[in-house]
Coordinates of C-alpha atoms (C1' of nucleotides) in Angstrom, one line a residue:
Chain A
X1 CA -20.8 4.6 -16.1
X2 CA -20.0 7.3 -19.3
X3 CA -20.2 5.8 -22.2
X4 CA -21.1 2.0 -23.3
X5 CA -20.8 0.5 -20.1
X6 CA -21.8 -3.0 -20.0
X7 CA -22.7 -3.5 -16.6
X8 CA -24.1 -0.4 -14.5
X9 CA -23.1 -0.3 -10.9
X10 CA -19.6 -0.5 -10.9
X11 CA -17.6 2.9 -10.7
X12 CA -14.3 4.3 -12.0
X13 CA -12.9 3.6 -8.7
X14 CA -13.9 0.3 -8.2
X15 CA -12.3 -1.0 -11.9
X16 CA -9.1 0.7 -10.1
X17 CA -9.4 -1.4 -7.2
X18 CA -10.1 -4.3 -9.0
X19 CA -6.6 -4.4 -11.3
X20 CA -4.9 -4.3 -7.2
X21 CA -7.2 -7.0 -6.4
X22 CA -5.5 -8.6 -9.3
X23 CA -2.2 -8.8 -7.3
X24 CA -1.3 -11.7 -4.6
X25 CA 1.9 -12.9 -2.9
X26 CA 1.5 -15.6 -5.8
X27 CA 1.2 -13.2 -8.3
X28 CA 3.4 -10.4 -7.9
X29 CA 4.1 -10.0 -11.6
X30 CA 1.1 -9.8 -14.1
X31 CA 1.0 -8.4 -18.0
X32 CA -1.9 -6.3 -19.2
X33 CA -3.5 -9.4 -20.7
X34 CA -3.4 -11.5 -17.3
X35 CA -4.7 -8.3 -15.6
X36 CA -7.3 -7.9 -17.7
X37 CA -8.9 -11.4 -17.6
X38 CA -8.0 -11.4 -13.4
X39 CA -10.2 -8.0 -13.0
X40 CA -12.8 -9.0 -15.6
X41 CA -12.5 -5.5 -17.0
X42 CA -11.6 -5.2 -20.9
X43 CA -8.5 -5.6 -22.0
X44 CA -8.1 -1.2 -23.1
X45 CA -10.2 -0.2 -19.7
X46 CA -7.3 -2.2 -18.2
X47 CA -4.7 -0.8 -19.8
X48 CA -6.4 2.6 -19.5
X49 CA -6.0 2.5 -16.1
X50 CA -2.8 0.4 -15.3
X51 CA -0.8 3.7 -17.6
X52 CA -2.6 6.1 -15.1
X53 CA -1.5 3.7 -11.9
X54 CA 2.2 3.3 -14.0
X55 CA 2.4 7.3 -14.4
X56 CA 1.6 7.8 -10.4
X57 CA 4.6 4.8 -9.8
X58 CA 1.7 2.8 -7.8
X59 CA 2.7 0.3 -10.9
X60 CA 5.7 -0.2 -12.2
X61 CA 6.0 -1.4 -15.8
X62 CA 9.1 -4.4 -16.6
X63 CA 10.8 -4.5 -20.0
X64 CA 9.0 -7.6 -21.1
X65 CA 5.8 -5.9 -20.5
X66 CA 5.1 -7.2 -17.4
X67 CA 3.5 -5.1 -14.1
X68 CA 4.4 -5.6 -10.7
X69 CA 3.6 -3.5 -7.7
X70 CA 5.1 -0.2 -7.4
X71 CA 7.2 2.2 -4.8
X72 CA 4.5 4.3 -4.4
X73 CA 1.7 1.8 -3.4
X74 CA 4.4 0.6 -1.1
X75 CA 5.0 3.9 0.4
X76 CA 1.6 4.2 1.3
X77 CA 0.9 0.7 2.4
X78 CA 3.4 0.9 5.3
X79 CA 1.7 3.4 6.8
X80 CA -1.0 1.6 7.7
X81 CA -0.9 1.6 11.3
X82 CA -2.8 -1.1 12.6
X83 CA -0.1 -3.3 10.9
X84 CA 2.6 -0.5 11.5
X85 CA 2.2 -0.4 15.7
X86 CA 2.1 -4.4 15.8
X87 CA 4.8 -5.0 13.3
X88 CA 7.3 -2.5 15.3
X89 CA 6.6 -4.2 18.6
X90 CA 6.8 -7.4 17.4
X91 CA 9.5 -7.4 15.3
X92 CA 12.7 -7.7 18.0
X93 CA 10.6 -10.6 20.1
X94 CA 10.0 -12.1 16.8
X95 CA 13.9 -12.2 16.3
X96 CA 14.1 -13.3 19.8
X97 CA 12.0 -15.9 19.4
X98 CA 13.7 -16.7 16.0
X99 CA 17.2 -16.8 17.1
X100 CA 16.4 -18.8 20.2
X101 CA 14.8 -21.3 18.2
X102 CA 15.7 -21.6 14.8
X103 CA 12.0 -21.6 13.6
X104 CA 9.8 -19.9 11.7
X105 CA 7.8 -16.9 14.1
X106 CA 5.1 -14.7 12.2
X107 CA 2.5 -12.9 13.3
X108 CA -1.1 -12.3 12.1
X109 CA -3.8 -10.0 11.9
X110 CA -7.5 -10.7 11.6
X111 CA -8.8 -9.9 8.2
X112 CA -12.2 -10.9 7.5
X113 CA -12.6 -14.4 8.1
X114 CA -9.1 -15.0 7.2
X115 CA -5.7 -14.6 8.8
X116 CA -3.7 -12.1 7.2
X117 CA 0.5 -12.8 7.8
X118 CA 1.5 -9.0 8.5
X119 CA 5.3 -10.4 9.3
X120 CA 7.6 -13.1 9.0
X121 CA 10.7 -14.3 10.4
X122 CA 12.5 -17.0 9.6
X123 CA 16.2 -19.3 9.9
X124 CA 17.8 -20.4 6.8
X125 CA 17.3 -23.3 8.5
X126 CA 13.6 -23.2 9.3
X127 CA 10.5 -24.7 7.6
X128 CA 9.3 -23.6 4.8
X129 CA 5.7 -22.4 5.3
X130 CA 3.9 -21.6 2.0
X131 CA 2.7 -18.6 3.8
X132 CA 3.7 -15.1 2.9
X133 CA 4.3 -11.5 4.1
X134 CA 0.8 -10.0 2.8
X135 CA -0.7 -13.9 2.2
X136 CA -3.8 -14.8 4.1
X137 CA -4.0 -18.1 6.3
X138 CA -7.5 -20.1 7.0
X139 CA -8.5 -19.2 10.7
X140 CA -9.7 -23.4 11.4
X141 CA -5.9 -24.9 10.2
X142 CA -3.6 -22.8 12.2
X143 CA -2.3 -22.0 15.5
X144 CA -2.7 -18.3 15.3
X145 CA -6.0 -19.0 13.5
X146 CA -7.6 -20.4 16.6
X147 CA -5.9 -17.8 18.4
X148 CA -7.8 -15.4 16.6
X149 CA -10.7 -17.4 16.8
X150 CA -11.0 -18.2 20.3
X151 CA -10.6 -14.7 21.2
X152 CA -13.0 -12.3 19.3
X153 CA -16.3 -12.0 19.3
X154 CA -18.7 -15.1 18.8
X155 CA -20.5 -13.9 15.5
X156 CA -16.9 -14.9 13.7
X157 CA -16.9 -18.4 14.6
X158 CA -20.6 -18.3 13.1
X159 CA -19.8 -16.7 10.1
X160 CA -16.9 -18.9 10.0
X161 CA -18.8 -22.0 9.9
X162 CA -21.6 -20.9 8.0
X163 CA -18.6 -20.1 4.9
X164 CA -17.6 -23.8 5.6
X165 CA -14.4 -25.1 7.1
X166 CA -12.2 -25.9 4.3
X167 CA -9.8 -29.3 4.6
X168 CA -6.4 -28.4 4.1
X169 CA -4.3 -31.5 5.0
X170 CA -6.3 -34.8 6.5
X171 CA -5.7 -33.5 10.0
X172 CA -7.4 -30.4 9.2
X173 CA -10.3 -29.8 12.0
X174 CA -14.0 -29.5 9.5
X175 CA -16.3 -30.6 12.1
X176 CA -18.0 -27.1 14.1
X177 CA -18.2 -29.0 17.6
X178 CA -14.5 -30.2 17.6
X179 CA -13.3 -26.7 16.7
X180 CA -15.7 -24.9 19.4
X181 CA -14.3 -27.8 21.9
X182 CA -10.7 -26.7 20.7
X183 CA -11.4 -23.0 20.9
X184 CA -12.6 -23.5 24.8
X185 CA -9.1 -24.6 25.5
X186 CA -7.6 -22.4 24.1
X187 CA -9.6 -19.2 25.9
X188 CA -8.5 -20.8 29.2
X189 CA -5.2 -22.1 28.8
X190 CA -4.1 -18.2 26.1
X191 CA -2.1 -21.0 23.9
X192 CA -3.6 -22.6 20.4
X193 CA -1.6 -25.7 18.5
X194 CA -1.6 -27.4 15.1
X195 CA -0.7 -30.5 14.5
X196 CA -0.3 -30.6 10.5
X197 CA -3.7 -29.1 9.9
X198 CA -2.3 -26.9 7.9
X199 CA 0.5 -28.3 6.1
X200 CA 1.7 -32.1 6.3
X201 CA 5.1 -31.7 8.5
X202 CA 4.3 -28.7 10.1
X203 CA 3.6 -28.3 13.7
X204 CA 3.1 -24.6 15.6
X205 CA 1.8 -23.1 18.8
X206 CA 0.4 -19.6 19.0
X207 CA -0.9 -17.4 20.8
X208 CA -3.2 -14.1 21.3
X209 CA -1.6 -10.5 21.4
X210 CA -3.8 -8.6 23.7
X211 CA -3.4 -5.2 24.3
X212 CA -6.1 -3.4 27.3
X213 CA -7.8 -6.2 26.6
X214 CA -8.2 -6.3 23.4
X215 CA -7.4 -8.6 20.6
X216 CA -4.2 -6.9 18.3
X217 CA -3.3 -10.1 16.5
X218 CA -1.2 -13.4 17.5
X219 CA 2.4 -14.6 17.1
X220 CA 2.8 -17.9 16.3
X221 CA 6.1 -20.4 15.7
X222 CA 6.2 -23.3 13.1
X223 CA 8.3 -26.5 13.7
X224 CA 9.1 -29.2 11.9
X225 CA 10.0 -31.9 14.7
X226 CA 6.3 -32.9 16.5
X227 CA 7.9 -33.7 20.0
X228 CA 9.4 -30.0 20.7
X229 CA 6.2 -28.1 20.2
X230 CA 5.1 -28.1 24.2
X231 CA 8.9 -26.5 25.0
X232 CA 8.1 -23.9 22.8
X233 CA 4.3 -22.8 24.5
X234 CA 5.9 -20.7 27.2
X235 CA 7.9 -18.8 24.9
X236 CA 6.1 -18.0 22.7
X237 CA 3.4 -17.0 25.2
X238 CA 6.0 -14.9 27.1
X239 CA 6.8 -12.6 23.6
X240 CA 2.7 -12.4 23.0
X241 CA 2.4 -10.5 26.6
X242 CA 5.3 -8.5 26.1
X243 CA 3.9 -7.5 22.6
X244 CA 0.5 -7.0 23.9
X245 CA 2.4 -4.5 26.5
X246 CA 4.4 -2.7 23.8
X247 CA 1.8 -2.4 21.4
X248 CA -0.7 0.5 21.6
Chain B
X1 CA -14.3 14.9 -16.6
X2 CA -18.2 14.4 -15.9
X3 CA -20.4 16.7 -14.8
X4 CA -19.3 20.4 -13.9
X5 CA -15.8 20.1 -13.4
X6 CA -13.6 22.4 -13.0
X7 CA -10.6 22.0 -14.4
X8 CA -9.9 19.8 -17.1
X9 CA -7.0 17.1 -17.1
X10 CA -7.8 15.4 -14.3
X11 CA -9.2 12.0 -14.2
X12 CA -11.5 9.9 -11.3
X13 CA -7.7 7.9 -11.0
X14 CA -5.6 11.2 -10.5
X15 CA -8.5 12.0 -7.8
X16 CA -8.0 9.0 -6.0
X17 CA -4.7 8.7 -6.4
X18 CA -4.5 12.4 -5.0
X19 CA -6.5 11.1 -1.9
X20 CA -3.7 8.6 -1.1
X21 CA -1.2 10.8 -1.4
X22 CA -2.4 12.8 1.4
X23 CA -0.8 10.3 3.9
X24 CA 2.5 10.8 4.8
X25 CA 4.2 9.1 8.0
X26 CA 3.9 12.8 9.6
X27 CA 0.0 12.3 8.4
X28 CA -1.3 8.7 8.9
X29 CA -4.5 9.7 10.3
X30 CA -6.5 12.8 8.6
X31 CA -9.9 13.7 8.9
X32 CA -12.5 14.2 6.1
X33 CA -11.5 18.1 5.8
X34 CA -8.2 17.4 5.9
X35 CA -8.1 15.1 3.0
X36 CA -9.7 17.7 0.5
X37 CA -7.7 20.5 1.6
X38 CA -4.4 18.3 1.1
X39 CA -5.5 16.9 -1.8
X40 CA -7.1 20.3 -3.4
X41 CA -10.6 18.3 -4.3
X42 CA -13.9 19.5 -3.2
X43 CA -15.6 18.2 -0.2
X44 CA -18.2 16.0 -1.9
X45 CA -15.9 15.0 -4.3
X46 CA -13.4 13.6 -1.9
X47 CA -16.2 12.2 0.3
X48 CA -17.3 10.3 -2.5
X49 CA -14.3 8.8 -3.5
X50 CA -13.5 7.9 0.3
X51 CA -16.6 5.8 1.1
X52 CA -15.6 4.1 -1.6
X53 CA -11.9 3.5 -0.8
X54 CA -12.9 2.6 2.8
X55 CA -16.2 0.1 1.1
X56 CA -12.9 -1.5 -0.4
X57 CA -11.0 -1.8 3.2
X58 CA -8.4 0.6 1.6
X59 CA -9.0 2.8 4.5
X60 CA -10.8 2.4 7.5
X61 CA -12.4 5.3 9.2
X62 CA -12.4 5.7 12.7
X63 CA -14.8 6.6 15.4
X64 CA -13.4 9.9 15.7
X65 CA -14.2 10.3 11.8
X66 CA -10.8 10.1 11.1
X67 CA -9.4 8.1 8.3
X68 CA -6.2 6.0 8.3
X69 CA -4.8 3.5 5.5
X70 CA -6.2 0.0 5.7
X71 CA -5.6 -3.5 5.7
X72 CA -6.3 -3.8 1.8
X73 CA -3.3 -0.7 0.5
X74 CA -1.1 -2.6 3.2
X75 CA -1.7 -6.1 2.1
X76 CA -1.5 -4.6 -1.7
X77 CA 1.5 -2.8 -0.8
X78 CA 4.0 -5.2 1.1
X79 CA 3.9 -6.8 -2.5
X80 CA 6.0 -4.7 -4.2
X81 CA 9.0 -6.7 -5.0
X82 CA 11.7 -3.7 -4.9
X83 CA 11.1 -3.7 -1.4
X84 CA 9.8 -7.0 -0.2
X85 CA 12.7 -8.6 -2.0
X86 CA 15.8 -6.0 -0.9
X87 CA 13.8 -5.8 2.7
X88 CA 14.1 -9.8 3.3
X89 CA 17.5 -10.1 2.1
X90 CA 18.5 -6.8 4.3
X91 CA 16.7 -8.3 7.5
X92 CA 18.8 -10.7 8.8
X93 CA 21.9 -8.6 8.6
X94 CA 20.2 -5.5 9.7
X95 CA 19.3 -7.1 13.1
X96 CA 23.2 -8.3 13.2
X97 CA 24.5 -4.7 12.9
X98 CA 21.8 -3.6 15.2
X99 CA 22.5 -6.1 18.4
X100 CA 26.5 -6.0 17.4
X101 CA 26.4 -2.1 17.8
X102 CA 23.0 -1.1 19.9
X103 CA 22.5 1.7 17.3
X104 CA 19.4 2.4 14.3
X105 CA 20.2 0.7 11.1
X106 CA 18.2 1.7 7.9
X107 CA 18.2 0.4 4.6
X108 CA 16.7 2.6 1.6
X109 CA 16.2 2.9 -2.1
X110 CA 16.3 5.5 -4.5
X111 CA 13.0 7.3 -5.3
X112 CA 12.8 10.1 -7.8
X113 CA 15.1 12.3 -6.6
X114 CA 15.1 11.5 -3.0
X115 CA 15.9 8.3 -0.6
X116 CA 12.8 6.0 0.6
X117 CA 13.5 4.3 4.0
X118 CA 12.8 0.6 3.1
X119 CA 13.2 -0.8 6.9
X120 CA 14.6 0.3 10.0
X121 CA 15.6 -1.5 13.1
X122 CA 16.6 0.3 16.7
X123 CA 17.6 -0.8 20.1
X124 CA 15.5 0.8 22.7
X125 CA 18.8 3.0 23.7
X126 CA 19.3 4.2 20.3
X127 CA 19.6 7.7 18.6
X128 CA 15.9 8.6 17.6
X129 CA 16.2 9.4 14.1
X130 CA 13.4 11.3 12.5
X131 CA 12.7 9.0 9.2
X132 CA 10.3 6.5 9.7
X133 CA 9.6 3.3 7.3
X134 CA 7.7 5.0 4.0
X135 CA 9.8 8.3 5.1
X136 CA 11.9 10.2 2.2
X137 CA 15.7 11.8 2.9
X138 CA 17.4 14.2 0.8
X139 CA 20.6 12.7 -1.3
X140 CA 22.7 15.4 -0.5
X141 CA 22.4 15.6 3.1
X142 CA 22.6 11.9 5.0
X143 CA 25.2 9.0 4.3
X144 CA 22.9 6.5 2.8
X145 CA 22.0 9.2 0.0
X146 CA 25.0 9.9 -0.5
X147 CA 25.6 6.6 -1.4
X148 CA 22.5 6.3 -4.1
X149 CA 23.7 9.6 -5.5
X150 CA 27.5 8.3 -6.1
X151 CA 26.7 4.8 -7.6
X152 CA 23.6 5.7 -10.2
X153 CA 24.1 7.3 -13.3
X154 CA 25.5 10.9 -13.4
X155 CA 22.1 12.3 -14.6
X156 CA 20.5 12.0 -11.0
X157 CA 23.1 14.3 -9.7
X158 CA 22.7 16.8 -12.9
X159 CA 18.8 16.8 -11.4
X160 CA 19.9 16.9 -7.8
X161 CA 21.9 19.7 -8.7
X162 CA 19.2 21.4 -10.3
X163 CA 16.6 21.1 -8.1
X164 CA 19.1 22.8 -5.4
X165 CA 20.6 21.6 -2.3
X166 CA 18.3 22.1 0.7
X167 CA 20.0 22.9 3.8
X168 CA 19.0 20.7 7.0
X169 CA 21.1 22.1 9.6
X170 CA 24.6 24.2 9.4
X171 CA 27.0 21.5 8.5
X172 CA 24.6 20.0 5.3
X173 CA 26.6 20.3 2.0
X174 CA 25.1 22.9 -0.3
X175 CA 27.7 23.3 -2.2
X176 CA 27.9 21.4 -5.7
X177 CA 31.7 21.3 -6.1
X178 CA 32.1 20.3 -2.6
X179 CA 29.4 17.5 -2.9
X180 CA 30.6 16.1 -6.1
X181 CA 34.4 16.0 -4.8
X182 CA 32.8 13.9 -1.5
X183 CA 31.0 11.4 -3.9
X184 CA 34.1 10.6 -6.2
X185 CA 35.5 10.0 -2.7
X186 CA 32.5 7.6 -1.7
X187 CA 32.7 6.3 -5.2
X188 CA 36.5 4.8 -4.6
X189 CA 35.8 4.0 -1.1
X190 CA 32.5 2.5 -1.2
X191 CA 31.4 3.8 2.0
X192 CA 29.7 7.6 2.8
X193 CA 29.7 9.7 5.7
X194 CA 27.1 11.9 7.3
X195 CA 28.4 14.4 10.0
X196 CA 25.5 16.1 11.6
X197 CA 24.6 17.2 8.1
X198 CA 20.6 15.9 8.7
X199 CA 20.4 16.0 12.1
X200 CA 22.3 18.1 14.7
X201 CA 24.0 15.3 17.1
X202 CA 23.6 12.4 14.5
X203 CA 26.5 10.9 12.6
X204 CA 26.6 8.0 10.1
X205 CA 27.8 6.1 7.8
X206 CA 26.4 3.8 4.6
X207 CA 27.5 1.9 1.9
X208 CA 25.9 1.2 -1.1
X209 CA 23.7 -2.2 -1.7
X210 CA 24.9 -4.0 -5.2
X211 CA 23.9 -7.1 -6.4
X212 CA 25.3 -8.1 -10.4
X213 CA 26.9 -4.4 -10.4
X214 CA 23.8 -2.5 -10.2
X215 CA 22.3 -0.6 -7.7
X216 CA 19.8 -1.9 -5.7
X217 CA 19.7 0.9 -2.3
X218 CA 21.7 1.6 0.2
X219 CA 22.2 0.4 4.2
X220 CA 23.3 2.9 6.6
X221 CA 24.2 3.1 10.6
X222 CA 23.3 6.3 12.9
X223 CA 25.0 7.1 15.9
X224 CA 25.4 9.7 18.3
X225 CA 28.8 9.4 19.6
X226 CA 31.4 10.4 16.4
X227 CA 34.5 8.9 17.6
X228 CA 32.6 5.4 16.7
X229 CA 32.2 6.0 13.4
X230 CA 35.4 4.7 11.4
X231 CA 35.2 1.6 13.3
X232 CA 31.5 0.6 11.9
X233 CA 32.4 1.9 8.3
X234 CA 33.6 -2.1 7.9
X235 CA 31.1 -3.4 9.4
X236 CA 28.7 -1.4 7.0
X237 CA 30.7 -2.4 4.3
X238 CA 30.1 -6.0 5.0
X239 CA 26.6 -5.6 6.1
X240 CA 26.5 -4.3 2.5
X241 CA 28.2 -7.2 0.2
X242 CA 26.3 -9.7 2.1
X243 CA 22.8 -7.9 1.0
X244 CA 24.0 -7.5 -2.2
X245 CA 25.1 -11.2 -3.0
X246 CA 21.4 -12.5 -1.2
X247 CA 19.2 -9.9 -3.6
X248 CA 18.3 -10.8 -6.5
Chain C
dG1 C1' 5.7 -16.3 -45.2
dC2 C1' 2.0 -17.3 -42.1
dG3 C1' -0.9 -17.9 -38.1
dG4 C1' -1.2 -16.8 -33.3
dT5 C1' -0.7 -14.0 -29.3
dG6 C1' -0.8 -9.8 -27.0
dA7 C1' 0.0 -4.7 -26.9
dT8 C1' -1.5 -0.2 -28.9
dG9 C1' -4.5 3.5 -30.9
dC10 C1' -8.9 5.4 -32.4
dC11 C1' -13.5 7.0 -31.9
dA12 C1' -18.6 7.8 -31.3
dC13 C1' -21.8 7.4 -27.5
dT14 C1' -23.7 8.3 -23.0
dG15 C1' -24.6 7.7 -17.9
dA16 C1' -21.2 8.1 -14.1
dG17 C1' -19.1 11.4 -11.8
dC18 C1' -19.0 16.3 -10.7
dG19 C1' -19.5 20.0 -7.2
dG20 C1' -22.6 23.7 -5.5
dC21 C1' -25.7 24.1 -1.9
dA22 C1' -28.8 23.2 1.9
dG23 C1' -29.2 20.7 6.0
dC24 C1' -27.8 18.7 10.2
dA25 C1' -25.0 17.4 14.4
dG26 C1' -21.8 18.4 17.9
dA27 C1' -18.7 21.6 20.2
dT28 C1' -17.6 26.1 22.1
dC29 C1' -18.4 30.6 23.8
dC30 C1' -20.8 34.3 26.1
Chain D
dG1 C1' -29.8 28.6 26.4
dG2 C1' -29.1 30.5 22.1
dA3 C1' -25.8 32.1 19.0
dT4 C1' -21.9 30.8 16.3
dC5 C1' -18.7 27.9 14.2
dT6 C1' -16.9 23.8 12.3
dG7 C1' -17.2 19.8 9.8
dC8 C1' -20.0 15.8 8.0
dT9 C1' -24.1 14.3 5.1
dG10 C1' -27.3 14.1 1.2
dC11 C1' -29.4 15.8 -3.0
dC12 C1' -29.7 16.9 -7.9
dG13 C1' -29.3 18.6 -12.6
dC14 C1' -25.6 19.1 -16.0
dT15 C1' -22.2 17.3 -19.1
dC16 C1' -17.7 15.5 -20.6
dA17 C1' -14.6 11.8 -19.1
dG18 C1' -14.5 7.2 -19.5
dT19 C1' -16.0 3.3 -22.0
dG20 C1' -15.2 -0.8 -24.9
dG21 C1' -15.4 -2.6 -29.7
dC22 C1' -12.5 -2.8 -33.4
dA23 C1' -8.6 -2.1 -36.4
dT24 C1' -3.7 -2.1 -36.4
dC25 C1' 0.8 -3.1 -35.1
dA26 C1' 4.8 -5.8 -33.1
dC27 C1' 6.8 -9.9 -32.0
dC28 C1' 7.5 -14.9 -31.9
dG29 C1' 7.6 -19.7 -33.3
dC30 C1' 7.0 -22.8 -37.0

DNA sequence: GCGGTGATGCCACTGAGCGGCAGCAGATCC
DNA sequence: GGATCTGCTGCCGCTCAGTGGCATCACCGC
């Protein structure tokens, strides 16, 4: 890069990239400072960069010097439409669903080896899952996990396991063969479960939105109460066909 | 810039940035071509930067060579707490309105010197608007901008004013006098009217989103049939305060 | 007043980024 | 089938935009 570049190899671009990499659903609010260390970039290249993402309204700038994500990064973001399309035909099943229930329904995208959560529904009265519009969700610990899982290609399971299953909660399912086992079921009977794999408490059933075939996403609902989970399988199946109809 | 650029001023951010701009919900898909003629940047330059946007999974390119936004600007974008935070307080209520009344309810905020649809929900049977999510409105001309216009400081109108009233179809308000008369109207009120002054056939009505006495957007209801429209002003209004005591 | 933390401004150096151009692949037409 | 067109790909020499260290400034708590 121009000028006294430390390390070659990395472009203007990708420094620009890195301060959004910087943001999470956890951290939605970051000063210069935190920015800077998050990126790994020097603290004026930060700021360099974060005035000419601030000027653009991609950032916008608090008064106590604080950044948070701005209108026009937003703007664009929405019109992803892989995330668009599903969100739109999911979104009055997911109320449905919601309504009927009193749960929490989201549904899910594949992302890498992750989940990503692309919406989220919930009752005042629902659990409180940790996850997040935007927040990504380990594909071994959750319904809509497996879901995902079970019905792509097998060259993510193995690059799944090869990363290494992670343990969540002590229900969490780290052994390959007990997962594979689990992912057969789920293939035949189009339904996935979790029974506090994820989070202590928490019990959901998923399943696949399929669409000509092929895999869109999954919807998934999370309970609190263990023993009405299997009540819930057939509806929440019934909105994942009607999605996978809707849904381009 | 380096190298033999052409004109000065611009930096590798602007260039980029200038790429994303590009998309539009009239434009979510655009070729390599089409990028550099929207975005005024030479081919190679704008090739360049593209690869590495889409290395970064902030757009993914299609078979078709065709780019679209990806997961990455989505998952960056839904961040944004304007939105995310008026969008999940809005929800709830939005759905309400929309399965009380069968009709499309939208909820914006203010963005320069237009209005940025933040959500929309529609029955199947409802009037098709032509805003989408990420779509802009003029103030002057629909209900919901109206109400922005009336509740933020007298300046945006000043600029409004200045940067003339477009005209949308024959009944739009292009006249200053008469447009600042309506908003001292909305103003005592607290609710605004549309009457086919967007969209030929489409009538609605908004009120103004307030949380802590300042403005935080506006939620709005379209409809075809004009006789309905006084008796949804209240449950707007409603719709409205309830939003605005939830936001923070 | 004094030390600590974090934002801001300046500046000399240089390689990353620039864009013109040639080449190639696929579609369309006659 | 070959001529033409359109749009994507890859190369390369030139040079100034971007870099990051450092000094300064603003604010806060003690």
């Amino acid at each position: 890069m121009a000028g006294n570049t430390g390390v070659a190899g990395s472009s203007v671009s990708s420094r620009l990239l890195a301060i959004l990499d910087c943001f999470d659903p956890a951290h939605t609010e970051l000063t210069l400072t935190e920015i800077a260390a998050r990126s790994g970039l020097p603290l004026s290249t930060a700021r360099r960069l974060i005035v000419e993402l601030t000027n653009w309204n991609g950032l916008e700038r608090l008064v106590d010097n604080r950044y948070r994500i701005g209108i026009n990064l937003w703007r664009i973001g929405v019109l992803a439409p892989r995330q668009r399309d599903l969100r739109e035909a999911a979104l009055p099943l997911m109320h449905d669903l919601c309504a009927a229930t009193g749960e929490t329904v989201q549904v899910v995208v594949l992302d890498g080896l992750e989940a990503l959560c692309v919406e989220k529904v919930a009752a005042e009265t629902a659990v409180r899952t940790a996850t997040e519009v935007g927040g990504r969700l380990p594909l071994n610990a959750t319904a809509v996990g497996k879901c995902l899982l079970a019905f792509s290609p097998r060259d993510l399971l193995l690059h799944v396991l090869e990363a290494g299953l992670q343990r969540q909660t002590g229900y969490t399912i780290v052994q390959p063969g007990r997962l594979t086992r689990q992912l057969r079921q789920v293939r035949s009977s189009g339904v996935a479960y979790s029974h506090e794999e994820m989070t202590l408490g928490a019990v959901s059933v998923a399943a696949p939105i399929l669409s000509g075939g092929i895999l869109k996403g999954a919807i998934g609902i999370v309970v609190r109460a263990p023993g009405r989970v299997d009540s819930l399988a057939a509806a929440v199946k019934t909105a994942s066909l009607s999605i996978g109809r809707t849904v381009s």
